[in-house]
């Protein structure tokens, strides 16, 4: 995405509500002159700063949903530190500063695959709500969502477009399959032997590296949505660079979606 399509400005909070233990959903309406959210693509993210003196730096968040009709977009976020704590306190009508959409969106050609699998771990599910809607509208695509969590209380009720039931796993067995989501993905893959599948995964690096390994062993194409600590989000500070098979890349500009086989997992896990 070229820099001149990046929008910068103040957004108004439309909705900010807790969806599960430690997880919030925030809908933001861009001002009229910035409201063409139809340019947002799955896999992209925005940088966001609550207008509060305690908030010193912007933070990146995946675009989880867009509404072209109301010119708004939605984030799912996990409370982990100062900025996300400030975000939980915002109420409808409050303003935040943002820039985006950032990074390269990635949409596979659905006609090439029998099924597209979206594998999210914890808050790594955030980009897949958007992916699910866009991919499910394409002809002949079966989109299957795998959603791994530690426990039931952390599971966000997902309002997904596709008809396929979400495959839920929890580490403690309190909901869905018991055990790591990667085990379930591996089992489904054995059952789907011979099908042409594309996997996109987002979540903790250790989980994504395991998904990448399972896919590599099965000869399945896999893309990962990486998260690194970011400052500018604009390919300027070089704080988010990683080594890849194709050289040094900025996660904020060249990613955050990368072919799994390009990633040097030993440097990230
Ligand atoms: C491209 C991208 C998309 C993201 N999308 C989402 C999303 O949709 N929802 C969501 O909840 N989070 C997302 N994140 C992570 C989110 O940006 C961090 O959780 C957030 O910056 C934490 O800010 P804070 O001030 O609350 O925490 P801080 O006080 O800055 O940090 C608290 C803890 O979180 C860790 N942390 C900080 N930044 C990151 C990061 N980027 N990745 C992992 N750990 C981090 C710190 O090391 C520290 O341990 C994304 C990150 C990237 C790079
Ligand atoms: S965050 Fe500054 S270059 Fe990527």
Short mmCIF file of N, CA and C in Angstrom, two decimals, residues 112-200:
data_model
loop_
_atom_site.label_atom_id
_atom_site.label_comp_id
_atom_site.label_asym_id
_atom_site.label_seq_id
_atom_site.Cartn_x
_atom_site.Cartn_y
_atom_site.Cartn_z
N UNK A 112 -7.90 -21.03 -6.26
CA UNK A 112 -6.74 -21.93 -6.30
C UNK A 112 -6.83 -23.02 -5.23
N UNK A 113 -7.68 -22.81 -4.22
CA UNK A 113 -7.68 -23.71 -3.06
C UNK A 113 -9.06 -24.33 -2.83
N UNK A 114 -9.06 -25.57 -2.28
CA UNK A 114 -10.33 -26.18 -1.86
C UNK A 114 -10.81 -25.51 -0.57
N UNK A 115 -9.86 -25.24 0.32
CA UNK A 115 -10.24 -24.64 1.60
C UNK A 115 -9.17 -23.64 2.04
N UNK A 116 -9.62 -22.60 2.75
CA UNK A 116 -8.68 -21.66 3.36
C UNK A 116 -8.86 -21.76 4.87
N UNK A 117 -7.78 -22.03 5.56
CA UNK A 117 -7.84 -22.20 7.02
C UNK A 117 -7.21 -20.99 7.68
N UNK A 118 -7.94 -20.42 8.63
CA UNK A 118 -7.46 -19.27 9.39
C UNK A 118 -7.22 -19.75 10.82
N UNK A 119 -5.97 -19.75 11.25
CA UNK A 119 -5.63 -20.33 12.56
C UNK A 119 -5.20 -19.21 13.50
N UNK A 120 -6.07 -18.88 14.47
CA UNK A 120 -5.78 -17.79 15.40
C UNK A 120 -5.54 -18.31 16.80
N UNK A 121 -4.52 -17.76 17.44
CA UNK A 121 -4.25 -18.10 18.83
C UNK A 121 -4.50 -16.87 19.69
N UNK A 122 -5.45 -16.95 20.65
CA UNK A 122 -5.75 -15.81 21.52
C UNK A 122 -6.19 -14.61 20.71
N UNK A 123 -5.58 -13.45 21.01
CA UNK A 123 -5.98 -12.22 20.31
C UNK A 123 -5.52 -12.25 18.84
N UNK A 124 -4.74 -13.24 18.48
CA UNK A 124 -4.37 -13.46 17.08
C UNK A 124 -5.57 -13.74 16.19
N UNK A 125 -6.74 -13.90 16.79
CA UNK A 125 -7.96 -14.10 16.00
C UNK A 125 -8.39 -12.78 15.34
N UNK A 126 -7.89 -11.64 15.86
CA UNK A 126 -8.41 -10.32 15.44
C UNK A 126 -8.47 -10.13 13.92
N UNK A 127 -7.39 -10.37 13.16
CA UNK A 127 -7.49 -10.10 11.72
C UNK A 127 -8.40 -11.07 10.98
N UNK A 128 -8.72 -12.21 11.61
CA UNK A 128 -9.44 -13.26 10.89
C UNK A 128 -10.95 -13.03 10.80
N UNK A 129 -11.47 -12.10 11.59
CA UNK A 129 -12.89 -11.74 11.44
C UNK A 129 -13.05 -11.06 10.07
N UNK A 130 -12.13 -10.14 9.77
CA UNK A 130 -12.12 -9.43 8.49
C UNK A 130 -11.83 -10.42 7.35
N UNK A 131 -10.80 -11.25 7.52
CA UNK A 131 -10.45 -12.25 6.51
C UNK A 131 -11.65 -13.15 6.21
N UNK A 132 -12.30 -13.61 7.27
CA UNK A 132 -13.41 -14.54 7.11
C UNK A 132 -14.51 -13.93 6.25
N UNK A 133 -14.83 -12.67 6.53
CA UNK A 133 -15.91 -12.04 5.77
C UNK A 133 -15.53 -11.89 4.29
N UNK A 134 -14.33 -11.37 4.05
CA UNK A 134 -13.92 -11.12 2.66
C UNK A 134 -13.78 -12.43 1.89
N UNK A 135 -13.13 -13.43 2.51
CA UNK A 135 -12.89 -14.69 1.81
C UNK A 135 -14.19 -15.48 1.61
N UNK A 136 -15.11 -15.39 2.58
CA UNK A 136 -16.35 -16.16 2.47
C UNK A 136 -17.25 -15.63 1.37
N UNK A 137 -17.07 -14.37 1.00
CA UNK A 137 -17.91 -13.79 -0.07
C UNK A 137 -17.40 -14.18 -1.45
N UNK A 138 -16.18 -14.70 -1.52
CA UNK A 138 -15.64 -15.09 -2.82
C UNK A 138 -16.27 -16.42 -3.23
N UNK A 139 -16.46 -16.63 -4.54
CA UNK A 139 -17.14 -17.85 -4.96
C UNK A 139 -16.33 -19.10 -4.63
N UNK A 140 -17.05 -20.16 -4.30
CA UNK A 140 -16.49 -21.51 -4.13
C UNK A 140 -15.43 -21.65 -3.04
N UNK A 141 -15.37 -20.72 -2.11
CA UNK A 141 -14.32 -20.90 -1.10
C UNK A 141 -14.92 -21.41 0.21
N UNK A 142 -14.26 -22.41 0.79
CA UNK A 142 -14.63 -22.87 2.13
C UNK A 142 -13.61 -22.28 3.08
N UNK A 143 -14.09 -21.49 4.02
CA UNK A 143 -13.19 -20.83 4.96
C UNK A 143 -13.42 -21.44 6.34
N UNK A 144 -12.37 -22.01 6.90
CA UNK A 144 -12.48 -22.69 8.19
C UNK A 144 -11.63 -21.94 9.21
N UNK A 145 -12.25 -21.62 10.35
CA UNK A 145 -11.52 -20.86 11.38
C UNK A 145 -11.19 -21.78 12.55
N UNK A 146 -9.92 -21.80 12.93
CA UNK A 146 -9.46 -22.51 14.13
C UNK A 146 -9.11 -21.43 15.16
N UNK A 147 -9.63 -21.59 16.39
CA UNK A 147 -9.48 -20.52 17.38
C UNK A 147 -9.02 -21.15 18.70
N UNK A 148 -7.74 -20.99 19.01
CA UNK A 148 -7.17 -21.58 20.22
C UNK A 148 -7.07 -20.58 21.35
N UNK A 149 -7.39 -21.02 22.55
CA UNK A 149 -7.31 -20.16 23.73
C UNK A 149 -6.82 -20.97 24.91
N UNK A 150 -6.46 -20.26 25.99
CA UNK A 150 -6.05 -20.99 27.19
C UNK A 150 -7.26 -21.57 27.90
N UNK A 151 -8.35 -20.76 27.98
CA UNK A 151 -9.53 -21.18 28.73
C UNK A 151 -10.78 -20.50 28.18
N UNK A 152 -11.94 -21.05 28.52
CA UNK A 152 -13.21 -20.57 27.96
C UNK A 152 -13.44 -19.07 28.19
N UNK A 153 -13.04 -18.57 29.38
CA UNK A 153 -13.32 -17.17 29.72
C UNK A 153 -12.66 -16.19 28.75
N UNK A 154 -11.62 -16.64 28.04
CA UNK A 154 -10.90 -15.75 27.13
C UNK A 154 -11.44 -15.81 25.70
N UNK A 155 -12.46 -16.64 25.49
CA UNK A 155 -12.97 -16.80 24.12
C UNK A 155 -13.96 -15.69 23.78
N UNK A 156 -13.68 -14.99 22.69
CA UNK A 156 -14.59 -13.93 22.23
C UNK A 156 -15.70 -14.59 21.42
N UNK A 157 -16.97 -14.25 21.69
CA UNK A 157 -18.03 -14.75 20.80
C UNK A 157 -17.82 -14.14 19.42
N UNK A 158 -17.56 -14.98 18.43
CA UNK A 158 -17.22 -14.45 17.10
C UNK A 158 -18.46 -14.34 16.23
N UNK A 159 -18.61 -13.16 15.64
CA UNK A 159 -19.72 -12.93 14.73
C UNK A 159 -19.15 -13.05 13.31
N UNK A 160 -19.12 -14.31 12.82
CA UNK A 160 -18.43 -14.55 11.55
C UNK A 160 -19.40 -14.67 10.39
N UNK A 161 -18.91 -14.34 9.23
CA UNK A 161 -19.73 -14.35 8.02
C UNK A 161 -19.94 -15.78 7.51
N UNK A 162 -18.90 -16.62 7.61
CA UNK A 162 -18.97 -17.94 6.97
C UNK A 162 -19.88 -18.90 7.73
N UNK A 163 -20.33 -19.94 7.04
CA UNK A 163 -21.26 -20.90 7.64
C UNK A 163 -20.52 -21.99 8.42
N UNK A 164 -19.25 -22.20 8.08
CA UNK A 164 -18.50 -23.28 8.73
C UNK A 164 -18.38 -23.02 10.23
N UNK A 165 -18.65 -24.04 11.08
CA UNK A 165 -18.51 -23.81 12.51
C UNK A 165 -17.05 -23.55 12.89
N UNK A 166 -16.84 -22.67 13.85
CA UNK A 166 -15.48 -22.36 14.30
C UNK A 166 -14.95 -23.56 15.10
N UNK A 167 -13.72 -23.95 14.83
CA UNK A 167 -13.10 -25.05 15.58
C UNK A 167 -12.38 -24.43 16.78
N UNK A 168 -12.97 -24.63 17.96
CA UNK A 168 -12.43 -24.00 19.18
C UNK A 168 -11.58 -25.01 19.95
N UNK A 169 -10.47 -24.53 20.49
CA UNK A 169 -9.67 -25.38 21.39
C UNK A 169 -9.33 -24.57 22.64
N UNK A 170 -9.21 -25.26 23.76
CA UNK A 170 -8.70 -24.61 24.98
C UNK A 170 -7.65 -25.52 25.61
N UNK A 171 -6.66 -24.89 26.20
CA UNK A 171 -5.59 -25.68 26.83
C UNK A 171 -6.13 -26.52 27.99
N UNK A 172 -7.14 -25.95 28.72
CA UNK A 172 -7.64 -26.65 29.90
C UNK A 172 -8.90 -27.49 29.61
N UNK A 173 -9.35 -27.50 28.38
CA UNK A 173 -10.50 -28.32 28.01
C UNK A 173 -11.84 -27.73 28.43
N UNK A 174 -11.87 -26.44 28.86
CA UNK A 174 -13.13 -25.86 29.33
C UNK A 174 -14.08 -25.53 28.17
N UNK A 175 -13.59 -25.52 26.94
CA UNK A 175 -14.46 -25.35 25.76
C UNK A 175 -13.77 -25.99 24.56
N UNK A 176 -14.57 -26.58 23.69
CA UNK A 176 -14.04 -27.16 22.45
C UNK A 176 -13.09 -28.32 22.70
N UNK A 177 -12.19 -28.52 21.75
CA UNK A 177 -11.18 -29.58 21.89
C UNK A 177 -10.20 -29.21 22.99
N UNK A 178 -9.77 -30.19 23.76
CA UNK A 178 -8.76 -29.91 24.79
C UNK A 178 -7.36 -30.05 24.19
N UNK A 179 -6.52 -29.03 24.43
CA UNK A 179 -5.14 -29.12 23.97
C UNK A 179 -4.80 -27.99 23.02
N UNK A 180 -3.56 -27.95 22.57
CA UNK A 180 -3.14 -26.86 21.70
C UNK A 180 -3.85 -26.89 20.35
N UNK A 181 -4.14 -25.72 19.83
CA UNK A 181 -4.84 -25.61 18.54
C UNK A 181 -4.01 -26.27 17.44
N UNK A 182 -2.69 -26.28 17.61
CA UNK A 182 -1.81 -26.86 16.59
C UNK A 182 -2.05 -28.37 16.45
N UNK A 183 -2.38 -29.06 17.57
CA UNK A 183 -2.68 -30.50 17.50
C UNK A 183 -3.91 -30.74 16.64
N UNK A 184 -4.92 -29.88 16.85
CA UNK A 184 -6.18 -30.05 16.12
C UNK A 184 -5.97 -29.74 14.64
N UNK A 185 -5.19 -28.70 14.36
CA UNK A 185 -4.88 -28.38 12.96
C UNK A 185 -4.19 -29.58 12.30
N UNK A 186 -3.25 -30.18 13.01
CA UNK A 186 -2.52 -31.34 12.46
C UNK A 186 -3.48 -32.49 12.17
N UNK A 187 -4.45 -32.73 13.08
CA UNK A 187 -5.42 -33.82 12.88
C UNK A 187 -6.34 -33.54 11.70
N UNK A 188 -6.83 -32.31 11.61
CA UNK A 188 -7.69 -31.94 10.48
C UNK A 188 -6.92 -32.09 9.17
N UNK A 189 -5.63 -31.79 9.22
CA UNK A 189 -4.83 -31.85 8.00
C UNK A 189 -4.68 -33.29 7.52
N UNK A 190 -4.52 -34.20 8.49
CA UNK A 190 -4.42 -35.63 8.11
C UNK A 190 -5.71 -36.05 7.42
N UNK A 191 -6.85 -35.60 7.99
CA UNK A 191 -8.16 -35.99 7.44
C UNK A 191 -8.40 -35.37 6.06
N UNK A 192 -7.75 -34.23 5.81
CA UNK A 192 -7.99 -33.51 4.54
C UNK A 192 -6.92 -33.81 3.51
N UNK A 193 -6.17 -34.87 3.75
CA UNK A 193 -5.06 -35.25 2.85
C UNK A 193 -5.51 -35.23 1.39
N UNK A 194 -4.76 -34.55 0.55
CA UNK A 194 -5.11 -34.51 -0.88
C UNK A 194 -5.84 -33.23 -1.27
N UNK A 195 -6.48 -32.56 -0.28
CA UNK A 195 -7.16 -31.30 -0.60
C UNK A 195 -6.12 -30.19 -0.75
N UNK A 196 -6.46 -29.21 -1.57
CA UNK A 196 -5.55 -28.07 -1.73
C UNK A 196 -5.96 -27.01 -0.70
N UNK A 197 -5.12 -26.87 0.32
CA UNK A 197 -5.46 -25.99 1.44
C UNK A 197 -4.43 -24.86 1.52
N UNK A 198 -4.91 -23.69 1.91
CA UNK A 198 -4.00 -22.59 2.25
C UNK A 198 -4.24 -22.24 3.71
N UNK A 199 -3.16 -22.08 4.47
CA UNK A 199 -3.30 -21.74 5.89
C UNK A 199 -2.73 -20.34 6.12
N UNK A 200 -3.49 -19.53 6.86
CA UNK A 200 -2.97 -18.25 7.34
C UNK A 200 -3.08 -18.29 8.86
#
